[in-house]
Every structure is written in structure tokens, then in C-alpha cells.
Tab-separated table of N, CA, C and O in Angstrom:
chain	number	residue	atom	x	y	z
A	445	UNK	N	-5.793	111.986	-64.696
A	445	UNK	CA	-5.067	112.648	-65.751
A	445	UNK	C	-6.023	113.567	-66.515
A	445	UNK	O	-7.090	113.305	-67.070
A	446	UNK	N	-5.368	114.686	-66.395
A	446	UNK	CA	-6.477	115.922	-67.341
A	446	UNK	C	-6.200	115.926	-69.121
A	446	UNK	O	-5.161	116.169	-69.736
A	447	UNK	N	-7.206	115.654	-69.495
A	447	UNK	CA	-6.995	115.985	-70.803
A	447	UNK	C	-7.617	117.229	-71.697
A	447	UNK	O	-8.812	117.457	-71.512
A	448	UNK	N	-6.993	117.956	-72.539
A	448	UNK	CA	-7.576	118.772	-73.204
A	448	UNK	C	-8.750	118.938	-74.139
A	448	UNK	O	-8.853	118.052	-74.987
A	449	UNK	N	-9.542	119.780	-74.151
A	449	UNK	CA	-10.657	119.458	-75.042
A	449	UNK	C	-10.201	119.087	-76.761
A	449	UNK	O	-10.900	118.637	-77.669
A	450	UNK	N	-9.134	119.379	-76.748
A	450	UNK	CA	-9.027	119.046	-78.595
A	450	UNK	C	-9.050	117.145	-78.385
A	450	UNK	O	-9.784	116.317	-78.926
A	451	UNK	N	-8.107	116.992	-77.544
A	451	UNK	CA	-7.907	115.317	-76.920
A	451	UNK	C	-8.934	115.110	-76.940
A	451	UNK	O	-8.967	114.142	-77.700
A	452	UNK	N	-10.231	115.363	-76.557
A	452	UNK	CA	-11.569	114.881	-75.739
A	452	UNK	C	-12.747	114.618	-77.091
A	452	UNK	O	-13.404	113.594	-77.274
A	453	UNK	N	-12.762	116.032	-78.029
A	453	UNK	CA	-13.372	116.272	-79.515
A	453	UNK	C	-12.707	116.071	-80.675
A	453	UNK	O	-12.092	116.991	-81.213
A	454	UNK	N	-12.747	115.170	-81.046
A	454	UNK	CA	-11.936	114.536	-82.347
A	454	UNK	C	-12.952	115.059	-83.290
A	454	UNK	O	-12.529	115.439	-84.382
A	455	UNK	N	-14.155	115.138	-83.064
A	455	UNK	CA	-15.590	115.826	-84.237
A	455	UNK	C	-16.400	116.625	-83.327
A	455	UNK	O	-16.719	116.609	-82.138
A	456	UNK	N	-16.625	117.402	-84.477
A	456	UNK	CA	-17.781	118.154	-84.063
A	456	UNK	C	-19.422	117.409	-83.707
A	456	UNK	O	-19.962	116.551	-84.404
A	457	UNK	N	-19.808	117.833	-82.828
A	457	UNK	CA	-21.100	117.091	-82.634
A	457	UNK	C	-22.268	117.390	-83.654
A	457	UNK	O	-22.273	118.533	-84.110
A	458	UNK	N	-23.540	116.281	-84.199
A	458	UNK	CA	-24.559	117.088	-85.259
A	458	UNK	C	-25.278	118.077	-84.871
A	458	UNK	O	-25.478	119.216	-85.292
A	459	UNK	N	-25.721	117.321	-83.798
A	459	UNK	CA	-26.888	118.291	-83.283
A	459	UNK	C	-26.068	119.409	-81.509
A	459	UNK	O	-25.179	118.885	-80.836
A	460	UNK	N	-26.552	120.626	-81.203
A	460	UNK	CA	-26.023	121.745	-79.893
A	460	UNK	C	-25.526	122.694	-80.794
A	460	UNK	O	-25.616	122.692	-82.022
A	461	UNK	N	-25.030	123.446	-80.104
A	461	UNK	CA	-24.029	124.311	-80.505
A	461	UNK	C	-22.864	124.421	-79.610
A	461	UNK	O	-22.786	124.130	-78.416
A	462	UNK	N	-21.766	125.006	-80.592
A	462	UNK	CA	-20.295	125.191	-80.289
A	462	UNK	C	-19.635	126.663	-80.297
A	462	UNK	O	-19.911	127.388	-81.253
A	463	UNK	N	-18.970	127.037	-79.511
A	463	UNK	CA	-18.289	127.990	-79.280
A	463	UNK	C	-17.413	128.454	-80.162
A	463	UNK	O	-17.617	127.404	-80.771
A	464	UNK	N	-16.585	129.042	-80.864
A	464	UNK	CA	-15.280	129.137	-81.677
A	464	UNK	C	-14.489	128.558	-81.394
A	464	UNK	O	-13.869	127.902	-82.230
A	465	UNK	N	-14.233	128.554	-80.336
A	465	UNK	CA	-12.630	127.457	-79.925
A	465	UNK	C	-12.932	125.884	-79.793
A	465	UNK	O	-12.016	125.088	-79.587
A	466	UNK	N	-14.461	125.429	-79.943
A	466	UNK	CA	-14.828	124.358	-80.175
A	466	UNK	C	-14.610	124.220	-81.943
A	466	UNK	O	-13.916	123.288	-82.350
A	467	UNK	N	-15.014	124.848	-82.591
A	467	UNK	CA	-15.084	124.575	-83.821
A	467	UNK	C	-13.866	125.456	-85.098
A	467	UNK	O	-13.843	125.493	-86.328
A	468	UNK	N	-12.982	126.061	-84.000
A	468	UNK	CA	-11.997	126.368	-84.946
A	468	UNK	C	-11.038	125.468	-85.581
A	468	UNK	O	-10.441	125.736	-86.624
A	469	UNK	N	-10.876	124.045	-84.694
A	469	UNK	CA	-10.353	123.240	-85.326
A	469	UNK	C	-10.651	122.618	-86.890
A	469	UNK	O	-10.000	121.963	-87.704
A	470	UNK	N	-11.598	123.029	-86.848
A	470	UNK	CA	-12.936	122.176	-88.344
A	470	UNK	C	-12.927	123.396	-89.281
A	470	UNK	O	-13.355	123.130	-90.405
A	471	UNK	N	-12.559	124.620	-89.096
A	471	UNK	CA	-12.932	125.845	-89.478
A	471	UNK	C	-11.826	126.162	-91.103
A	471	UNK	O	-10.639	126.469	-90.998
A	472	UNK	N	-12.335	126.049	-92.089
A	472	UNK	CA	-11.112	126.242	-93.422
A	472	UNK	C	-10.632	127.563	-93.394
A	472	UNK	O	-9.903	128.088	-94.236
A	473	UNK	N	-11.256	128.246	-91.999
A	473	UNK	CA	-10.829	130.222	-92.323
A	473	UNK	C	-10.171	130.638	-91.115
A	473	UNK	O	-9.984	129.819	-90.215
A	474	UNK	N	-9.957	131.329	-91.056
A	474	UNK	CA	-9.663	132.437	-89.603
A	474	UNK	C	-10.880	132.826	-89.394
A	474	UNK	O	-11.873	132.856	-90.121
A	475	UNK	N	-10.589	133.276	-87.743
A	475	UNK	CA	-12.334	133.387	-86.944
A	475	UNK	C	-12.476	134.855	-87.999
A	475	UNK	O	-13.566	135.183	-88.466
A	476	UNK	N	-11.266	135.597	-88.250
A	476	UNK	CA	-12.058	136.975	-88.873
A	476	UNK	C	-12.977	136.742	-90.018
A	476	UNK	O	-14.188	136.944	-90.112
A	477	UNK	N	-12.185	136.308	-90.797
A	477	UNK	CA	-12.510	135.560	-92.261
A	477	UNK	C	-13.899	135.100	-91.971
A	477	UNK	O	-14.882	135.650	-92.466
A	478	UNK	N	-13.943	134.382	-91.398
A	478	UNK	CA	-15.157	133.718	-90.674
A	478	UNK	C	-16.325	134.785	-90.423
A	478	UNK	O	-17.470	134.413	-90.680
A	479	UNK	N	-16.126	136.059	-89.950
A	479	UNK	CA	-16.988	137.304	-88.960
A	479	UNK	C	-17.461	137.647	-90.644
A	479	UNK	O	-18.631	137.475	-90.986
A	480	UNK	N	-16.512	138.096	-91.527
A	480	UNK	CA	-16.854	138.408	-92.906
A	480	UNK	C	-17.424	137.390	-93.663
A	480	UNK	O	-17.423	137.936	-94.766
A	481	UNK	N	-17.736	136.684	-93.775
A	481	UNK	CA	-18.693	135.519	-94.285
A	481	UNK	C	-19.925	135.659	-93.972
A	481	UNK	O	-20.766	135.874	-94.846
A	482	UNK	N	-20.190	135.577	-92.886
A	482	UNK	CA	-21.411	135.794	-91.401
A	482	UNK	C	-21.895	137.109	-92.344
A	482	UNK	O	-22.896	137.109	-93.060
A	483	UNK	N	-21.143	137.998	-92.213
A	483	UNK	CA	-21.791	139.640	-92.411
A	483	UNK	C	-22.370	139.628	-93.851
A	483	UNK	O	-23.329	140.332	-94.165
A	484	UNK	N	-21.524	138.512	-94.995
A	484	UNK	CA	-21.834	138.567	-96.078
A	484	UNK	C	-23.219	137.285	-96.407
A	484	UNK	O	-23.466	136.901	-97.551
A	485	UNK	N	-23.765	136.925	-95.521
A	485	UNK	CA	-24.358	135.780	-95.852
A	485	UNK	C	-24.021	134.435	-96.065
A	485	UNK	O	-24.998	133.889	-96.576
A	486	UNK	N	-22.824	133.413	-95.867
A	486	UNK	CA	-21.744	133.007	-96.551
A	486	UNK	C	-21.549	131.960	-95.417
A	486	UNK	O	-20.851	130.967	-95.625
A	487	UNK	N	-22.218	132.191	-94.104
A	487	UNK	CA	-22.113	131.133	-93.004
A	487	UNK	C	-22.625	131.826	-91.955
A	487	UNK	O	-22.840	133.014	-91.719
A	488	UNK	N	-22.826	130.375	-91.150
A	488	UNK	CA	-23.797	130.590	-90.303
A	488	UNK	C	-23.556	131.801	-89.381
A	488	UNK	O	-22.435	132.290	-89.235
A	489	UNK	N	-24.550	132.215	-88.827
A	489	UNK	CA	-24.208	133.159	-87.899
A	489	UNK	C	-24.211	132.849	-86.512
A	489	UNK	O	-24.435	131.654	-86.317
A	490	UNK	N	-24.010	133.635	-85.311
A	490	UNK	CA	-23.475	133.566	-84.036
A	490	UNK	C	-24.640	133.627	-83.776
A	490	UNK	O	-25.487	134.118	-84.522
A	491	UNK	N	-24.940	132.914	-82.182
A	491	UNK	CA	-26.006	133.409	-81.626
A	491	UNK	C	-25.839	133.750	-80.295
A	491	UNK	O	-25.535	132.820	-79.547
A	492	UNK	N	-25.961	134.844	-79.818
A	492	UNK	CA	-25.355	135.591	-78.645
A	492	UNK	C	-26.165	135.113	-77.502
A	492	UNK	O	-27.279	135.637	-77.491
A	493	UNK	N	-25.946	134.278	-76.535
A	493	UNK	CA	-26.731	133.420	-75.545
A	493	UNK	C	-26.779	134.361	-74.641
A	493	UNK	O	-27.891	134.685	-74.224
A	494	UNK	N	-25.350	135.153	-74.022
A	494	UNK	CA	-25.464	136.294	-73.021
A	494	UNK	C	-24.319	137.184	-73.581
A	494	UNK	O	-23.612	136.922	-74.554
A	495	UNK	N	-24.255	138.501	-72.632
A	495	UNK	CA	-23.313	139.406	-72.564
A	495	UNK	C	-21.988	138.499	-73.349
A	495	UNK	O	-21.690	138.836	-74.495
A	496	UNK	N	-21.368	137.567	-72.804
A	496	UNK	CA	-20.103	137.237	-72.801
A	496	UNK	C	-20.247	135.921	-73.861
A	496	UNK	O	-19.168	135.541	-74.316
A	497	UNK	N	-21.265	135.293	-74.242
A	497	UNK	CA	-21.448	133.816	-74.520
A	497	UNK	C	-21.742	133.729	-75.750
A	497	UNK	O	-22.971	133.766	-75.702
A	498	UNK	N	-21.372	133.609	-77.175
A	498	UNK	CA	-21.942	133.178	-78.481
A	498	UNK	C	-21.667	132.316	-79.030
A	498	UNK	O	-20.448	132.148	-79.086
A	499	UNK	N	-22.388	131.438	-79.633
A	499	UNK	CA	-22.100	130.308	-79.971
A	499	UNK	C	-22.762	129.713	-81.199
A	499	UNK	O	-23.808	130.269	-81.536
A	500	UNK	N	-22.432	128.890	-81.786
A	500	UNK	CA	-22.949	128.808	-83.496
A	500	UNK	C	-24.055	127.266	-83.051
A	500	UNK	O	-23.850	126.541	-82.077
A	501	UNK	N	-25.227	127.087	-84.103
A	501	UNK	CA	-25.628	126.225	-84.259
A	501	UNK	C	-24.577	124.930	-85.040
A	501	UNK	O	-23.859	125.169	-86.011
A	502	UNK	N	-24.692	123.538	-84.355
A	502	UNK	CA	-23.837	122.389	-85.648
A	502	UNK	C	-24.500	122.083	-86.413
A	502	UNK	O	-24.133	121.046	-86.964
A	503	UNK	N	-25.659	122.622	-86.883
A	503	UNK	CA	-26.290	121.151	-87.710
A	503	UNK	C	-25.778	122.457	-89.038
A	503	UNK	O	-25.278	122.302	-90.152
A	504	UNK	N	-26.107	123.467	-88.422
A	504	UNK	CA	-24.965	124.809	-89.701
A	504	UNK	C	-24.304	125.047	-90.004
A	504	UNK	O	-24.069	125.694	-91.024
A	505	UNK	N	-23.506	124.520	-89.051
A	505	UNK	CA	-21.647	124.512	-89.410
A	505	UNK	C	-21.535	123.118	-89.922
A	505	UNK	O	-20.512	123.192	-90.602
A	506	UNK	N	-21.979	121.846	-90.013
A	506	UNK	CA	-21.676	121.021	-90.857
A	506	UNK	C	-21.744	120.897	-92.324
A	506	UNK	O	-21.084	120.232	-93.122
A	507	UNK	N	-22.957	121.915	-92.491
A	507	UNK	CA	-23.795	122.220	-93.889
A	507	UNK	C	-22.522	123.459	-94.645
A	507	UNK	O	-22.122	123.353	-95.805
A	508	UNK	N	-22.144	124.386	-93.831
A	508	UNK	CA	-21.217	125.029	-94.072
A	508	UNK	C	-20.161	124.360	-94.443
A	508	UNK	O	-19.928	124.431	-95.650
A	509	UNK	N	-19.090	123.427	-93.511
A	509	UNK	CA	-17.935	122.721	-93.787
A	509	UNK	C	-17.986	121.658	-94.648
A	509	UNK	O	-16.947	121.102	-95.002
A	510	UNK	N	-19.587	121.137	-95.214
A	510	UNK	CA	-19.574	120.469	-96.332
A	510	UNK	C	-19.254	121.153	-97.875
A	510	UNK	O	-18.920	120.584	-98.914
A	511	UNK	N	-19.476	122.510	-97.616
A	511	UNK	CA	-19.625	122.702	-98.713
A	511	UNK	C	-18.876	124.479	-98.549
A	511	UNK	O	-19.628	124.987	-99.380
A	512	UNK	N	-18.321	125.217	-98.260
A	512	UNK	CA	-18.181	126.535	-97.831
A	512	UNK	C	-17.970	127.178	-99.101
A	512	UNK	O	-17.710	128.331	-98.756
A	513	UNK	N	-17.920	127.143	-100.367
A	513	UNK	CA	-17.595	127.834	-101.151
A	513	UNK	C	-19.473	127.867	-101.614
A	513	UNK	O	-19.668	128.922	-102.217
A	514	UNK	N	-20.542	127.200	-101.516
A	514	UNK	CA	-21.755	127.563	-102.268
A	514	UNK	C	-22.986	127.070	-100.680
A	514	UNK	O	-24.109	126.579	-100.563
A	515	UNK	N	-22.175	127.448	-99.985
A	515	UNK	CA	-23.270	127.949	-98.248
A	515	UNK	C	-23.673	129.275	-98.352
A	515	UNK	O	-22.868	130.205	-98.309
A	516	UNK	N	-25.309	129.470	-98.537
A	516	UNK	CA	-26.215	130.506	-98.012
A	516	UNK	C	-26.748	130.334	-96.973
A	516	UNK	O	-27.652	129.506	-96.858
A	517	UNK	N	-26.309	131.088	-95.952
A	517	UNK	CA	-27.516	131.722	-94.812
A	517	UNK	C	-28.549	131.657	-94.838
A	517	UNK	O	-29.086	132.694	-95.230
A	518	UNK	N	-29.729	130.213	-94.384
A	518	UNK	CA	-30.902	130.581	-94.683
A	518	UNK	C	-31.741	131.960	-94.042
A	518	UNK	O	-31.610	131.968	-92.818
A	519	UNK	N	-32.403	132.896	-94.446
A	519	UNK	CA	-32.700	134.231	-93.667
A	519	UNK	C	-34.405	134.063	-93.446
A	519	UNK	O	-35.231	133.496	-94.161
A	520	UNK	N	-34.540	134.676	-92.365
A	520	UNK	CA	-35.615	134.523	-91.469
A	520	UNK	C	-36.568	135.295	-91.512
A	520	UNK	O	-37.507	135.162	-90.729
């Protein structure tokens, strides 16, 4: 019997990273909403693995979904 990944991820994991459609379930925004946050400092950002592949750090998106109204981007 095949089950779907929402079936399979009830939580986000602490530590890897996740895709958008992994973590839109957990997500208080729309992915756009989301792109404008990113641009504004406001959450984590994407990290582009290849051409086709980006994917967010979790241990950033938890720090984010703990708290999304006073999450800064730490900058590098």
C-alpha cells in the first residue's frame, strides 16, 4: 500500500533540509509570502543545490516557525 508523503511526515525533521512541498505544510504563509520574507531578511533563505533543486535548511525553519513575526536572517 502506497502512502503519501504528508501520511509518512507528520513533522518536520531538526536537523537536513526540506524542499517547499516538504515544509509547506508547517508554513503560516504562502510560498510567495514566503519568497518576500527571504528577500526582506525575515526567513530563512533557499539554498539552490542544482539547476532544478532548492531547498531550505530545518534547524532554520524551526527557529523561523517558532517565532515568525521577530526571525532575522542570520547574514554571512
Amino acid at each position: 500500500m502506497a502512502h503519501s508523503t504528508a501520511e509518512l511526515s507528520k513533522t518536520l525533521p531538526v536537523d537536513g533540509m526540506s524542499r517547499w512541498k516538504q515544509i509547506e505544510p508547517f508554513s503560516p504563509v504562502s510560498r510567495e509570502k514566503y519568497r518576500q520574507l527571504v528577500n526582506a531578511g525575515k526567513a530563512p533563505p533557499a539554498h539552490r543545490l542544482s539547476e532544478r533543486c532548492t531547498a531550505y535548511q530545518n534547524r532554520e525553519l524551526h527557529r523561523f516557525f517558532a517565532d515568525p513575526v521577530n526571525y532575522t536572517a542570520e547574514t554571512k
